[in-house]
Short mmCIF file of C-alpha atoms in Angstrom, two decimals:
data_model
loop_
_atom_site.label_atom_id
_atom_site.label_comp_id
_atom_site.label_asym_id
_atom_site.label_seq_id
_atom_site.Cartn_x
_atom_site.Cartn_y
_atom_site.Cartn_z
CA MET I 437 -49.36 27.13 -5.95
CA ARG I 438 -52.20 28.88 -4.16
CA VAL I 439 -54.09 27.32 -1.28
CA GLU I 440 -57.22 28.89 0.16
CA THR I 441 -58.67 27.84 3.48
CA VAL I 442 -61.94 28.76 5.11
CA TRP I 443 -62.14 28.77 8.89
CA LEU I 444 -65.60 28.57 10.35
CA GLY I 445 -66.45 29.26 13.95
CA ARG I 446 -68.84 30.95 16.27
CA GLY I 447 -68.17 33.71 18.74
CA GLY I 448 -65.69 32.84 21.44
CA GLN I 449 -64.11 29.87 19.66
CA GLY I 450 -60.80 31.58 18.90
CA ILE I 451 -60.96 31.35 15.11
CA VAL I 452 -59.33 34.76 14.65
CA THR I 453 -56.47 33.78 16.95
CA ALA I 454 -56.04 30.40 15.22
CA THR I 455 -55.85 31.96 11.76
CA TYR I 456 -53.39 34.58 13.03
CA ILE I 457 -51.12 31.83 14.42
CA VAL I 458 -51.28 29.77 11.21
CA ALA I 459 -50.62 32.83 9.03
CA ASN I 460 -47.61 33.83 11.13
CA ALA I 461 -46.24 30.29 10.97
CA ALA I 462 -46.59 30.34 7.17
CA VAL I 463 -44.73 33.65 6.93
CA LEU I 464 -41.94 32.35 9.16
CA ASP I 465 -41.59 29.37 6.79
CA GLY I 466 -41.17 31.75 3.85
CA PHE I 467 -44.69 31.76 2.47
CA TYR I 468 -46.99 34.70 1.79
CA ALA I 469 -50.13 34.83 3.93
CA ILE I 470 -53.20 37.02 4.24
CA ALA I 471 -55.38 36.65 7.29
#
């Protein structure tokens, strides 16, 4: 199963950091993630 998410934000809202955290959590749970 493939799930795609789109994160929208403006400068300074931490979207890059949030996606990095979610991707790392997915990898730790055994999933494959691209951020």
